[in-house]
Short mmCIF file of C-alpha atoms and ligand atoms in Angstrom, two decimals:
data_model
loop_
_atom_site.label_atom_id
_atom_site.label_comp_id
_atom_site.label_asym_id
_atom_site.label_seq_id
_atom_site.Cartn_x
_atom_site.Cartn_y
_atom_site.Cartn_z
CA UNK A 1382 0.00 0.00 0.00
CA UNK A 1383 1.13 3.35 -0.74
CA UNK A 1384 -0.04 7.30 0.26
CA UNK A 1385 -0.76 9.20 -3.14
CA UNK A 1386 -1.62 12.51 -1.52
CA UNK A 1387 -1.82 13.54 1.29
CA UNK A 1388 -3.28 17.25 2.43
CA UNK A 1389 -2.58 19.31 5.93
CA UNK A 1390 -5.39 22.11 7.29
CA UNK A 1391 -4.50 23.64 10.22
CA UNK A 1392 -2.20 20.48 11.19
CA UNK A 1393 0.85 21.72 13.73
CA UNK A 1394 2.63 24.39 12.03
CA UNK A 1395 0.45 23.94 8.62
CA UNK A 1396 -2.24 26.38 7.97
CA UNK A 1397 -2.02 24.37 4.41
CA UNK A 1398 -0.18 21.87 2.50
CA UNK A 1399 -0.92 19.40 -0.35
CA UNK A 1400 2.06 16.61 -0.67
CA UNK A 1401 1.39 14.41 -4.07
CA UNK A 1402 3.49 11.55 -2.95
CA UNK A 1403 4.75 8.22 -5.07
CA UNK A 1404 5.49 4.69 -3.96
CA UNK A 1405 9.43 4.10 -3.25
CA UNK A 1406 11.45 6.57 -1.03
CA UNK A 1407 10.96 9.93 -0.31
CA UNK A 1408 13.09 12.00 1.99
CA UNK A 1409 11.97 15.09 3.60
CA UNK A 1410 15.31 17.14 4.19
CA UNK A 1411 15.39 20.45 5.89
CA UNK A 1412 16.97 22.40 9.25
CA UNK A 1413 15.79 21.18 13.08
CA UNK A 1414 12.02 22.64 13.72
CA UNK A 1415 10.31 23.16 10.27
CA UNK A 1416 8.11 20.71 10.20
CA UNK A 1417 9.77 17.40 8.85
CA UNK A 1418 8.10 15.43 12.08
CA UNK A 1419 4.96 16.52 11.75
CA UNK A 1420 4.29 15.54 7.98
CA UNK A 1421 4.73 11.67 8.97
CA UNK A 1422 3.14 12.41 12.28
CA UNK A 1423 0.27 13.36 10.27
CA UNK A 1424 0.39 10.01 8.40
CA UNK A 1425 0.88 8.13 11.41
CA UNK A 1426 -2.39 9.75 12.76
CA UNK A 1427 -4.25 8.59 10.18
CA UNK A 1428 -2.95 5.16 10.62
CA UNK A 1429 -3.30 4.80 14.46
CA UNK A 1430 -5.39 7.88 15.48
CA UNK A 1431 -2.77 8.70 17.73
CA UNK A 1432 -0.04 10.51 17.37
CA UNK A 1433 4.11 9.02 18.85
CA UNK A 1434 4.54 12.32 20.59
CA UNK A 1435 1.97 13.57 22.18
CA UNK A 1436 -1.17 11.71 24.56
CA UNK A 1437 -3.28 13.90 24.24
CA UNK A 1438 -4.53 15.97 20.73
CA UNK A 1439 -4.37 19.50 21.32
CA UNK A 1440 -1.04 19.99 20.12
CA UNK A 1441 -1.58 18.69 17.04
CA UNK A 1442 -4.00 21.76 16.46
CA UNK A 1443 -2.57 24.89 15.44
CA UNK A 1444 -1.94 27.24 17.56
CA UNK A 1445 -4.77 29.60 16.97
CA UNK A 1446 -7.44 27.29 15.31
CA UNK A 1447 -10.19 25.27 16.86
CA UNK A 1448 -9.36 21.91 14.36
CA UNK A 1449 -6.95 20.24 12.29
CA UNK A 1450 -8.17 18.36 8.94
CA UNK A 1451 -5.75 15.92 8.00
CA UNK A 1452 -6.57 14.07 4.10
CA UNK A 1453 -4.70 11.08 2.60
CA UNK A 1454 -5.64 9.69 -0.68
CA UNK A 1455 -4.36 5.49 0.10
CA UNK A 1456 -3.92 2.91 -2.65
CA UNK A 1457 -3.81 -0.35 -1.78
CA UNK A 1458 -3.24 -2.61 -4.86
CA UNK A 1459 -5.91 -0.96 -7.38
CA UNK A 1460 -8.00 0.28 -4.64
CA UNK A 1461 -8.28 3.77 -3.88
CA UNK A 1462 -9.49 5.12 -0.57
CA UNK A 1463 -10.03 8.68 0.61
CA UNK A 1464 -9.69 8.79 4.71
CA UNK A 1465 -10.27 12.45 6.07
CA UNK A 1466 -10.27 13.31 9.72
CA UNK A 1467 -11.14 16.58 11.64
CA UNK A 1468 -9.04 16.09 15.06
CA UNK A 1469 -11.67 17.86 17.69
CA UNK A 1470 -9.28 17.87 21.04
CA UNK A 1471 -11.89 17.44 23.31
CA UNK A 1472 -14.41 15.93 21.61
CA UNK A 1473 -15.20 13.16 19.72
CA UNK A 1474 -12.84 12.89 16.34
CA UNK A 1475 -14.87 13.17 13.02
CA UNK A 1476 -14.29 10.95 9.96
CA UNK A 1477 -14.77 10.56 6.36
CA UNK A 1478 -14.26 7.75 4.02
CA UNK A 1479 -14.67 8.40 0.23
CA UNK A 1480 -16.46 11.55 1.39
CA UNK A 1481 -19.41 9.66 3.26
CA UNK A 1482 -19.20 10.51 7.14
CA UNK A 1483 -18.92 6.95 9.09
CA UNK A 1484 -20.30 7.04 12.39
CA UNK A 1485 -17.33 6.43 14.39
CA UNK A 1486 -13.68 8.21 13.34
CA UNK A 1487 -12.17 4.81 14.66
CA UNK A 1488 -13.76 2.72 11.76
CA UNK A 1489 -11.35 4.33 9.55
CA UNK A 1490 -8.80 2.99 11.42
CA UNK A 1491 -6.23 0.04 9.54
CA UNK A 1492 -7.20 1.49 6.02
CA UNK A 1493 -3.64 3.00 5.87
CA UNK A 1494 -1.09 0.81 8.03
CA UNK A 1495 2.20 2.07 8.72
CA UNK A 1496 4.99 1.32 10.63
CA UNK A 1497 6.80 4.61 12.46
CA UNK A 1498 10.47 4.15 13.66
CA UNK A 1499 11.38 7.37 15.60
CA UNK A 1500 13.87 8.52 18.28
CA UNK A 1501 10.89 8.41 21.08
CA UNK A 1502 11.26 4.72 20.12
CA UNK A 1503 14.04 4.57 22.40
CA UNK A 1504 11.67 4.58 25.26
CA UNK A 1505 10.00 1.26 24.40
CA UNK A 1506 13.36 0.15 25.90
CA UNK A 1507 14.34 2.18 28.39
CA UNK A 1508 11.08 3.42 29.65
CA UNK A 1509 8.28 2.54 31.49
CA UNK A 1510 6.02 -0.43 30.97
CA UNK A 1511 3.32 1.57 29.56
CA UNK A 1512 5.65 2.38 26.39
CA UNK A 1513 5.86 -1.30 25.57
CA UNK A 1514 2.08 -2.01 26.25
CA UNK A 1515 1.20 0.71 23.83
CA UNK A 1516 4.02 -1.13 21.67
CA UNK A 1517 1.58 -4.32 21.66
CA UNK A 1518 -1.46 -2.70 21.75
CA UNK A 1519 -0.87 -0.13 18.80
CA UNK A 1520 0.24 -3.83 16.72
CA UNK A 1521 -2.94 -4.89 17.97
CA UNK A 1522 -5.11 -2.59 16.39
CA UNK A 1523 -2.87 -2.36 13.16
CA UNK A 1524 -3.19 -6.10 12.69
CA UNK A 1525 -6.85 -5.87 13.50
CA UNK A 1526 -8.46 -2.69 13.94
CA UNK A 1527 -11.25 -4.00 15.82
CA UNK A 1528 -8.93 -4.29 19.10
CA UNK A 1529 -8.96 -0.71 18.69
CA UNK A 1530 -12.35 -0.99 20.28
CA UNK A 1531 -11.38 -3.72 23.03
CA UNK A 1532 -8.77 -1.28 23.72
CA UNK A 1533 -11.20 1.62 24.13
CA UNK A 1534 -13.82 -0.59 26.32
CA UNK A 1535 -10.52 -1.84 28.82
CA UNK A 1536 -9.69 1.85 29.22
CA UNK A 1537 -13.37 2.84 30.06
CA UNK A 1538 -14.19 -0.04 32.54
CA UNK A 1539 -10.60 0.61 34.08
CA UNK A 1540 -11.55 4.29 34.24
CA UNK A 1541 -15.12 3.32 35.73
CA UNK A 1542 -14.10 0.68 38.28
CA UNK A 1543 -11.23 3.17 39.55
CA UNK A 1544 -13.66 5.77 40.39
CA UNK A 1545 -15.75 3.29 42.16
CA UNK A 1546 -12.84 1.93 44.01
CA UNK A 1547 -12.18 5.83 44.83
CA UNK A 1548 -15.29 6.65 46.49
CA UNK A 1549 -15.39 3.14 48.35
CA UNK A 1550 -11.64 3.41 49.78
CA UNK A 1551 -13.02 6.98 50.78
CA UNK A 1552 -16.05 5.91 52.71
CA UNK A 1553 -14.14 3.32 54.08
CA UNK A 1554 -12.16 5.93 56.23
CA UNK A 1555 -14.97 7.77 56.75
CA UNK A 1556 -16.89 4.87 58.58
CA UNK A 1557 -13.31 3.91 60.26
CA UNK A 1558 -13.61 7.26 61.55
CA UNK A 1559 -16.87 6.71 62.62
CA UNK A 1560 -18.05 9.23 59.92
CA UNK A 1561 -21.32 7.45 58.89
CA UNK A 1562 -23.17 10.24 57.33
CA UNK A 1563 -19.93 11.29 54.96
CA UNK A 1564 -19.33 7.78 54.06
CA UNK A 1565 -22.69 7.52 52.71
CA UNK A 1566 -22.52 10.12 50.79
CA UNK A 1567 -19.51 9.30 49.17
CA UNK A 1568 -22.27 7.06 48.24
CA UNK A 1569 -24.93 8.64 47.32
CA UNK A 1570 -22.94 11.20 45.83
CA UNK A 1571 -21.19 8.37 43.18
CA UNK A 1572 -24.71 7.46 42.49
CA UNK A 1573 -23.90 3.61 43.83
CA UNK A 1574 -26.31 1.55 45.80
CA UNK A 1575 -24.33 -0.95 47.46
CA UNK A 1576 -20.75 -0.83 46.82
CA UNK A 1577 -19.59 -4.29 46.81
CA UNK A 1578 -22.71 -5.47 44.37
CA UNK A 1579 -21.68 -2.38 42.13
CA UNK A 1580 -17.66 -3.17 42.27
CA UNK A 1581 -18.42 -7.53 41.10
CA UNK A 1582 -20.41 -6.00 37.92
CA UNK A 1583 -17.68 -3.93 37.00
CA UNK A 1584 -15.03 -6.98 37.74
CA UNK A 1585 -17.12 -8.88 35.37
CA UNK A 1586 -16.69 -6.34 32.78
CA UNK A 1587 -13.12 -6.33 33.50
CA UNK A 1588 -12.42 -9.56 33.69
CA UNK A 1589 -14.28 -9.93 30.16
CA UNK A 1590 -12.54 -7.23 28.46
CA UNK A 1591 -9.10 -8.07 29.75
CA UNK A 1592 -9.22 -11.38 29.12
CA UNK A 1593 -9.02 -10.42 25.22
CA UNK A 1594 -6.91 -7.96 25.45
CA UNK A 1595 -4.55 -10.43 27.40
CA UNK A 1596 -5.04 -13.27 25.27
CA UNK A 1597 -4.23 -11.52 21.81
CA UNK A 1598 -0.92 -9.39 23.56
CA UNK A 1599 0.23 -13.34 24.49
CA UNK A 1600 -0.34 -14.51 21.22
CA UNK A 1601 1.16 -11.47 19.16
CA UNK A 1602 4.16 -12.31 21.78
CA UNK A 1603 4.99 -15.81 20.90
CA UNK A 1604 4.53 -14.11 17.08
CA UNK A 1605 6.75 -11.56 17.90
CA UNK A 1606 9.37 -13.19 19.46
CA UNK A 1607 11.44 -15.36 16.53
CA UNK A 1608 11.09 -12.11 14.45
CA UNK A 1609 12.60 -9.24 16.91
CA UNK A 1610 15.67 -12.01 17.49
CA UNK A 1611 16.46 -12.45 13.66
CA UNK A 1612 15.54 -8.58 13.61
CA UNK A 1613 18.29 -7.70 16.56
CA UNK A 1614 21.10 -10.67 15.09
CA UNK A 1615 20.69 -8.89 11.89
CA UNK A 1616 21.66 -5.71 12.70
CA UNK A 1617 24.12 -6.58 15.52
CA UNK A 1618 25.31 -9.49 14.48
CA UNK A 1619 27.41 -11.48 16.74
CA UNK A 1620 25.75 -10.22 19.59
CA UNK A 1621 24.15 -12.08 22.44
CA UNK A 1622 20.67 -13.04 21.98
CA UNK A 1623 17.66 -10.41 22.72
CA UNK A 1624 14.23 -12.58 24.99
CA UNK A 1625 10.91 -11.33 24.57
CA UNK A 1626 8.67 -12.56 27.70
CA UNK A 1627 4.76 -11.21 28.59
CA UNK A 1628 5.38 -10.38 32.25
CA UNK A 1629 1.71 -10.56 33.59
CA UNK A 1630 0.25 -9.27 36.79
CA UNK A 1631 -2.69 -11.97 36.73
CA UNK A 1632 -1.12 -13.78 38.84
CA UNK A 1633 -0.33 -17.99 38.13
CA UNK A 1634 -2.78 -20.90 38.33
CA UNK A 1635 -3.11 -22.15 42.03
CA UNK A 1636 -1.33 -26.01 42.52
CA UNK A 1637 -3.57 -28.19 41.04
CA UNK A 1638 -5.22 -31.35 42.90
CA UNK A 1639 -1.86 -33.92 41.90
CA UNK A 1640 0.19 -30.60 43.46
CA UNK A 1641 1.95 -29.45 40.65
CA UNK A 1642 2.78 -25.87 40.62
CA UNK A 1643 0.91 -23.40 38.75
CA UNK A 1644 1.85 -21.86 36.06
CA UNK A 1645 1.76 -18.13 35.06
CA UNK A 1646 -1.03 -17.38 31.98
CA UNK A 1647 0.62 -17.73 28.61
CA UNK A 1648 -0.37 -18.17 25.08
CA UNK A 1649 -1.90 -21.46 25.30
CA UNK A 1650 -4.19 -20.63 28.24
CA UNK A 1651 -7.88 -20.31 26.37
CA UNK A 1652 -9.24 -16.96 26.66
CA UNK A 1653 -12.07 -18.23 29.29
CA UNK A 1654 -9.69 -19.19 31.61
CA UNK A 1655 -8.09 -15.96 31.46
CA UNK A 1656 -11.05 -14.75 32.06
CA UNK A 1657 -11.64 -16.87 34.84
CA UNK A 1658 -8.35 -16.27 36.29
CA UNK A 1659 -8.50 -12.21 36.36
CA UNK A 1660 -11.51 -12.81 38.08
CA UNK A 1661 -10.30 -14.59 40.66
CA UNK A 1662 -7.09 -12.25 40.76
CA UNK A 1663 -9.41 -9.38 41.49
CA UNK A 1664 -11.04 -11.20 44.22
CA UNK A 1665 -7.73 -11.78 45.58
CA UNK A 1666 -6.97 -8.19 45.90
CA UNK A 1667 -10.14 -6.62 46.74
CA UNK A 1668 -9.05 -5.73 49.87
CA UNK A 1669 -5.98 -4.25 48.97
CA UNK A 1670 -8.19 -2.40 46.06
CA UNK A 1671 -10.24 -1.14 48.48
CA UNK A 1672 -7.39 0.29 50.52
CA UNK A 1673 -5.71 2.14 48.08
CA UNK A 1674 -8.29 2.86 45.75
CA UNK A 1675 -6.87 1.66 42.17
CA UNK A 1676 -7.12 -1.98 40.36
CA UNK A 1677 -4.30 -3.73 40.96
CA UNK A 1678 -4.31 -6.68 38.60
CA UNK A 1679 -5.49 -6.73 34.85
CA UNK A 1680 -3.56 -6.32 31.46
CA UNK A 1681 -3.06 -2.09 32.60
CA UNK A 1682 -0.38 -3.07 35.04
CA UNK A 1683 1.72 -5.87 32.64
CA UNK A 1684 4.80 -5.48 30.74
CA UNK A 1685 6.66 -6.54 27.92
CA UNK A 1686 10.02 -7.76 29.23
CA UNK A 1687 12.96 -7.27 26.76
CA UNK A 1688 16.16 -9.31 27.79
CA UNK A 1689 19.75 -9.18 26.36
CA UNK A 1690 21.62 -12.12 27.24
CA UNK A 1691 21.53 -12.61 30.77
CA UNK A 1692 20.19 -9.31 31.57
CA UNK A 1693 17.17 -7.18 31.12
CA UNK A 1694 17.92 -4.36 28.72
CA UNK A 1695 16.45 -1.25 31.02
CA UNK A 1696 18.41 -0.54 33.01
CA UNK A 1697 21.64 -2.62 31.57
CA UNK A 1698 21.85 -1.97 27.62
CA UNK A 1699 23.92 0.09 25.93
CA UNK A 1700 22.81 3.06 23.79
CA UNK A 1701 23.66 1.74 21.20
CA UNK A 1702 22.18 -1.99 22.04
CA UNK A 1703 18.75 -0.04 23.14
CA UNK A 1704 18.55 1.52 19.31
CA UNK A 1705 18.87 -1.91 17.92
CA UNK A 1706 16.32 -3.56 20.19
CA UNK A 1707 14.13 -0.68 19.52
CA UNK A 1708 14.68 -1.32 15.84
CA UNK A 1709 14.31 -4.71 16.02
CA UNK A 1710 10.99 -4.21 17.75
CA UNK A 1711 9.56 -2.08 14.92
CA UNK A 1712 10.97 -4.45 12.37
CA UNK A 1713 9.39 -7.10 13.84
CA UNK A 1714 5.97 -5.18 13.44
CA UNK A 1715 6.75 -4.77 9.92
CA UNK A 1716 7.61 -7.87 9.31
CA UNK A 1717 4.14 -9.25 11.02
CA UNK A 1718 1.81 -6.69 9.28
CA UNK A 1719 3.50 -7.77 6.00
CA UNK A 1720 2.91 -11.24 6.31
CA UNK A 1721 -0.77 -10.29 7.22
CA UNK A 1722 -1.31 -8.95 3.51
CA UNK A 1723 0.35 -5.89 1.75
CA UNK A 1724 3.14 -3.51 2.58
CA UNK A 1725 2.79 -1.03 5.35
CA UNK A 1726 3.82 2.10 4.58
CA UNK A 1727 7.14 3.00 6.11
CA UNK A 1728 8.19 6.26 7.85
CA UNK A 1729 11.46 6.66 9.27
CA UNK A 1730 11.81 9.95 11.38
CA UNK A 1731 15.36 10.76 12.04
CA UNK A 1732 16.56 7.33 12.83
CA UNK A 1733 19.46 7.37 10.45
CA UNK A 1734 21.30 10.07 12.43
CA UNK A 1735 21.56 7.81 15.45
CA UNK A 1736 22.76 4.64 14.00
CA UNK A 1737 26.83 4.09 12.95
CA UNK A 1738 27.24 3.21 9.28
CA UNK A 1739 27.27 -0.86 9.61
CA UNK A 1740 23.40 -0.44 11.06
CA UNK A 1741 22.39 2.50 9.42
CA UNK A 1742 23.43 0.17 6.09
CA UNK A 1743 21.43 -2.70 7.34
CA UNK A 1744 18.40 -0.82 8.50
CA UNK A 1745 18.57 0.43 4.38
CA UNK A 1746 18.80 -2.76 2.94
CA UNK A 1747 15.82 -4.07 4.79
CA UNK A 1748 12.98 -1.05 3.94
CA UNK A 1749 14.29 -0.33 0.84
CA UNK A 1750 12.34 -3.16 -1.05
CA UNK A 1751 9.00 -1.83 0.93
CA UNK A 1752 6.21 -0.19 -1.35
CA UNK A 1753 7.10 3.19 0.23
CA UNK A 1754 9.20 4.56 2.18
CA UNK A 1755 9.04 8.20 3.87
CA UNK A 1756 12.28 9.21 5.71
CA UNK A 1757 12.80 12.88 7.44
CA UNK A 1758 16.47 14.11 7.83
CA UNK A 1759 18.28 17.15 9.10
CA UNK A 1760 20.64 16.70 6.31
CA UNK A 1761 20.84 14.82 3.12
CA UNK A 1762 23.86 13.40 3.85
CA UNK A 1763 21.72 11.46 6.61
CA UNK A 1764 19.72 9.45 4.06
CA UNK A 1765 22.06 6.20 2.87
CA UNK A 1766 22.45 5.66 -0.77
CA UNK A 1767 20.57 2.49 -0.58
CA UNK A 1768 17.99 5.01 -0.24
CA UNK A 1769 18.22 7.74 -2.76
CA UNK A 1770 14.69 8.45 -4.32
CA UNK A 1771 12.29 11.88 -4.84
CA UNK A 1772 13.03 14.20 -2.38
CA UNK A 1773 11.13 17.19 -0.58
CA UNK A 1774 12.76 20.16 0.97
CA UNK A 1775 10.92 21.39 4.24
CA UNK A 1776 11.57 25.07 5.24
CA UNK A 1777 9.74 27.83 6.63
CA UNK A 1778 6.36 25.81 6.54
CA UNK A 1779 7.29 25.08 2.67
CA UNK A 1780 7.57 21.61 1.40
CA UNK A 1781 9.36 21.97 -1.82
CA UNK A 1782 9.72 18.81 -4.21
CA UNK A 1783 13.50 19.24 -5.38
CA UNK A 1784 13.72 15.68 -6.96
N1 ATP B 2716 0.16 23.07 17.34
C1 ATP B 2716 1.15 23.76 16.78
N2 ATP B 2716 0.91 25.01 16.30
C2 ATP B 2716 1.91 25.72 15.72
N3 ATP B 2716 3.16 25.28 15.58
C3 ATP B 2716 3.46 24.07 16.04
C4 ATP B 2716 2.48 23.25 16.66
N4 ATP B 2716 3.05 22.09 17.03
C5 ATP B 2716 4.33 22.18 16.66
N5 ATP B 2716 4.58 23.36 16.07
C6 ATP B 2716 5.86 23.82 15.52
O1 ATP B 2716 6.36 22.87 14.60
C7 ATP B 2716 7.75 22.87 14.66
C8 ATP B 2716 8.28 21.48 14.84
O2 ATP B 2716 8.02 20.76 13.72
P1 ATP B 2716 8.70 19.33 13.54
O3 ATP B 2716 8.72 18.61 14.81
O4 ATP B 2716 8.02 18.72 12.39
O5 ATP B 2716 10.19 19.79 13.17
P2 ATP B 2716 11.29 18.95 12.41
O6 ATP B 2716 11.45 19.56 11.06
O7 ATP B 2716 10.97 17.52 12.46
O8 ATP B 2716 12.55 19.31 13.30
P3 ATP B 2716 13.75 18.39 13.84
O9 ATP B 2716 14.74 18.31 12.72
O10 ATP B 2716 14.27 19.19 14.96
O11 ATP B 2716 13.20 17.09 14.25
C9 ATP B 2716 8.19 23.66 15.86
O12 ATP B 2716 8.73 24.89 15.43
C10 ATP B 2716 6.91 23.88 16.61
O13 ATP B 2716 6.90 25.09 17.27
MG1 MG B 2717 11.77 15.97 13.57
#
């Protein structure tokens, strides 16, 4: 699949742009802050709805106007599909497909798939665990968009039960402090009856929801796994071998009746008894939960654990080592979502100016058979000659084809 055009209103520092754009490479060369980043964020937004900078979507307004309109004109083999969003921060997204409204922005997610390797990738390594969830999850949804709305319904039950937990941990001291009156209107006042009936509906919910999200992030795991080690031995070959491991908070399996010991959920554990389990795991903690007031078990506290050799690689890898595992993660993605059907579209922000010449001439050789490929660069000079294709200077809120 490839990006044809793709048009900017009122997107970051565009009041206006209109990019015709052709399969193969194109680099986007100019000096730091004119705008290079937020041409393939804009891409990237129409991919994921999301944008790899920022949580939230004010920013990606301009300063000064109430909404950004971002267009893209995607051909997938003879296909030809025209995606426009209006990014509302705020409120609810609008979307158009082929100029018909759909009802909900997100059901134009997966009709352009890309795959975005950029220097905040470095934080899928070294940062927190909620980096390399959203590394699953965003796979998730590229793979198959409908997680995008298991995603959505986790986040809102999570956000639900947590206020419930809130007011019940809060009433709690009240009646410890032999406030009766305020504890019941912590209460009233969260418009529960009684808490405990309220809190096992929302488990259920939880349990439900979390059970798919869990079972797909331990499949798309084992997936993963041979793809980011051929990924990481290809462009640091020689070195020790990278591990991929789902570190889950559900807790494992009790001993069973013959006493062996449980094991922890993996991918081979049916989605029902995930469900089961997380069920059980909340029961577990309830009291805890009710304590400190937030859930304490569920696919919202897991992580992805990356290992290199004998140790973890936060903490203990190299610069270096971290850019190639955070590579080889986004390679791997690529490598899945082609094998799914059709070339994602590629956009490399910036990565070349990290990497020393034996990986920055690897990392070319692999994307440069991809349909297309979208690279941003300070200078030209960053863009390997594996690479060499049309190319657009960026300056001063100008994108200038030059090639
Ligand atoms: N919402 C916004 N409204 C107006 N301007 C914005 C907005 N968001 C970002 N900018 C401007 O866009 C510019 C950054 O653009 P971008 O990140 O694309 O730069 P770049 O060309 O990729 O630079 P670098 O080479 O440093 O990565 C900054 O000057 C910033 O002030
Ligand atoms: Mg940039």
């Amino acid at each position: 699949m490839h990006v044809a055009h793709l048009s900017l209103t009122d997107f970051r520092s565009y009041d206006a742009v209109e990019l015709g754009l052709e399969p193969g490479v194109t680099a986007f060369v100019g000096p730091n802050g004119q705008g290079k980043t937020n041409l393939v964020e804009a891409l990237g937004y129409v991919a994921t709805q999301s944008s790899h900078r920022v949580a939230a979507d004010g920013p990606l307004v301009r300063h000064g106007a109430a909404r950004a309109v971002v267009r893209s004109l995607i051909v997938r083999d003879d296909r030809r599909a025209l995606v426009e969003l209006e990014v509302n921060p705020g409120r609810a997204n609008r979307a158009r497909l082929n100029r018909s409204p759909v009802s909900r922005a997100r059901d134009v997610i997966g009709l352009l798939r890309t795959v975005l390797f950029a220097p905040e990738d470095l934080a899928m390594v070294k940062g927190d665990p909620s980096e390399r969830r959203r590394y699953l999850d965003d796979l998730l949804v590229a793979r198959a968009p409908r997680f995008a709305g298991v995603r959505a319904d986790y986040d809102r039950v999570l956000k639900q039960r947590g206020a419930l937990l809130r007011t019940a941990a809060q009433a709690r001291r009240g009646a410890r402090a032999g406030r009766r009156a305020e504890s019941d209107a912590a209460f009233a006042a969260a418009g529960a009856g009684d808490p405990l009936s309220t809190l096992e509906v929302w488990d259920a919910h939880l349990a439900r929801c979390g059970a798919e999200l869990l079972a797909a992030r331990l499949a798309l795991v084992e997936a993963l796994r041979p793809l980011v080690t051929a990924s990481y031995a290809a462009l640091a070959p020689g070195s020790a071998p990278v591990d991929l491991d789902y570190r889950c908070s559900v807790p494992a399996a009790g001993p069973s009746p013959d006493g062996a010991e449980g094991s922890p959920p993996d991918a081979g554990t049916g989605r029902e008894a995930l469900e089961e389990r997380l069920r059980s795991a909340l029961a577990e903690v309830r009291s805890s939960e009710l304590e400190r007031g937030v859930t304490l078990v569920g696919p919202h506290r897991d992580d992805l654990f990356l290992g290199l050799g004998d140790l973890p690689a936060r903490g203990y890898a190299s610069h270096g080592e971290s850019w190639s595992f955070a590579l080889a993660l986004r390679l791997a993605a690529y490598d899945l979502l082609r094998a799914d059907g059709g070339d994602p579209v590629l956009l490399l922000d910036d990565v070349f100016a990290e990497l020393d010449s034996r990986r920055r001439r690897r990392l070319a050789e692999i994307v440069a058979p991809a349909e297309q490929v979208l690279i941003t660069a300070a200078v030209a000079d960053d863009v390997p000659v594996e690479l060499a294709g049309a190319r657009f200077d960026v300056a001063e809120g100008n994108v200038t084809r030059v090639r």
